[in-house]
mmCIF file of C-alpha atoms in Angstrom:
data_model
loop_
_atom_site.group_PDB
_atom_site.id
_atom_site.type_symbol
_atom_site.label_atom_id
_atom_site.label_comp_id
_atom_site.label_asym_id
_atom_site.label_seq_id
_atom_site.Cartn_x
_atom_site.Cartn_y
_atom_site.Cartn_z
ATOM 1 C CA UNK M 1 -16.739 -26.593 -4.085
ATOM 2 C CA UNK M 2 -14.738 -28.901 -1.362
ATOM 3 C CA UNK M 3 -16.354 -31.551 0.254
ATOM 4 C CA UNK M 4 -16.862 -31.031 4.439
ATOM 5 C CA UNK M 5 -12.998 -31.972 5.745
ATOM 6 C CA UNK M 6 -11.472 -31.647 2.835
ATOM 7 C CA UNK M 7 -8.395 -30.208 2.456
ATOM 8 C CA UNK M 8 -9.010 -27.972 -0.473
ATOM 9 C CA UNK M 9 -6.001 -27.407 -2.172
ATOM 10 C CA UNK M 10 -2.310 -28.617 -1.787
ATOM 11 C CA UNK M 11 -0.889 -24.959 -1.541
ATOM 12 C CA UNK M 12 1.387 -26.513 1.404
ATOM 13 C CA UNK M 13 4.426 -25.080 -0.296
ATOM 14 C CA UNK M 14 7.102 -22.838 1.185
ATOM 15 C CA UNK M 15 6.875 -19.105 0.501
ATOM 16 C CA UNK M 16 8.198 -15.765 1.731
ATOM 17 C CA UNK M 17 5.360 -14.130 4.465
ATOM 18 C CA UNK M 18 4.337 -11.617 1.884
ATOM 19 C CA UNK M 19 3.954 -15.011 -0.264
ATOM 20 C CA UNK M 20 2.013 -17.123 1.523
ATOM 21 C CA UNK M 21 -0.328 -13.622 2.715
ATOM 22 C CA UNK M 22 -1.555 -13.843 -1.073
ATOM 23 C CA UNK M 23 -1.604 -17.238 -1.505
ATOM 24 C CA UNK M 24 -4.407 -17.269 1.496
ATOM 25 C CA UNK M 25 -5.717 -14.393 -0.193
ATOM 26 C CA UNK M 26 -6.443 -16.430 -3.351
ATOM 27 C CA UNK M 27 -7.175 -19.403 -1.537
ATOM 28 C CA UNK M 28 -9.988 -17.437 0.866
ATOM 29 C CA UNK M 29 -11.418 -15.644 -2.687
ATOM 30 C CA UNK M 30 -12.340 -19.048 -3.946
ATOM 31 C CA UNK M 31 -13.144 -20.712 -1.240
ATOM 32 C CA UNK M 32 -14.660 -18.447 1.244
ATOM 33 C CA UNK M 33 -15.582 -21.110 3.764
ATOM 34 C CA UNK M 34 -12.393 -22.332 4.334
ATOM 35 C CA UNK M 35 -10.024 -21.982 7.137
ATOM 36 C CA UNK M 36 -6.535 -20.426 6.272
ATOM 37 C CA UNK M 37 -3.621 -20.842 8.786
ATOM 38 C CA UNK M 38 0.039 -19.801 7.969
ATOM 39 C CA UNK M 39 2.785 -21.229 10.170
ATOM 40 C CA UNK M 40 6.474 -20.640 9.743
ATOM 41 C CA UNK M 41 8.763 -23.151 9.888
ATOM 42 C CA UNK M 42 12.205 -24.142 8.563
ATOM 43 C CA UNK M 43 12.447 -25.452 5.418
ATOM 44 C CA UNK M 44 15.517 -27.653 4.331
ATOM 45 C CA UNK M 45 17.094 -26.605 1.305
ATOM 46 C CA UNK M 46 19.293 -28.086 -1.343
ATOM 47 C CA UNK M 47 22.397 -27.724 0.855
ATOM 48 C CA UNK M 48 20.831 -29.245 3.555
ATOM 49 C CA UNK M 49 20.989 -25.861 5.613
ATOM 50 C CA UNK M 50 17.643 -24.977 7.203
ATOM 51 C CA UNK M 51 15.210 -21.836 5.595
ATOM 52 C CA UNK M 52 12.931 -19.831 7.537
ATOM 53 C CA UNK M 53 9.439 -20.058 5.391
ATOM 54 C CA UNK M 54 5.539 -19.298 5.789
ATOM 55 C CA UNK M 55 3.187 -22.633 4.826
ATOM 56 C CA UNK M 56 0.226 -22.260 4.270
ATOM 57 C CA UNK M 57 -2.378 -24.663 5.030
ATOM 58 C CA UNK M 58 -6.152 -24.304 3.915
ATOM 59 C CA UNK M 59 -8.948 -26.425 5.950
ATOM 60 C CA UNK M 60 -13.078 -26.405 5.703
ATOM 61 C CA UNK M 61 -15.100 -25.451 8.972
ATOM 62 C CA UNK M 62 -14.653 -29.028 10.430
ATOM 63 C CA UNK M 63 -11.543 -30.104 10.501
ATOM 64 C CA UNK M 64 -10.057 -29.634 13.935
ATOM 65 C CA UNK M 65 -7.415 -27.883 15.306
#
């Protein structure tokens, strides 16, 4: 169980929106107390162009906005 503050997992990868919906669906089943935001943002990729992708960033109860 994560500690208070805690970031509880480094799921802070980029995925497609339907992606990152069930990655904070797994991430809220085993840690129910958590806070799960999405954000999209551009991601650089390997050609140095910018990608349009969903993060997804899971907090506990306390950690502020």
């Amino acid at each position: 169980m994560a500690m208070k503050g805690e970031i509880v997992n480094t799921c802070m990868d980029a995925y497609t929106r339907d992606g990152a919906i069930r990655c904070a669906e797994i991430l809220q089943s085993r840690h129910p107390d958590c806070e799960i935001r999405i954000t999209e943002a551009l991601i650089p990729n390997e050609s140095g162009l910018f990608d349009k992708g969903f993060i997804v960033f899971p907090f506990t109860d306390d950690v502020p906005f």
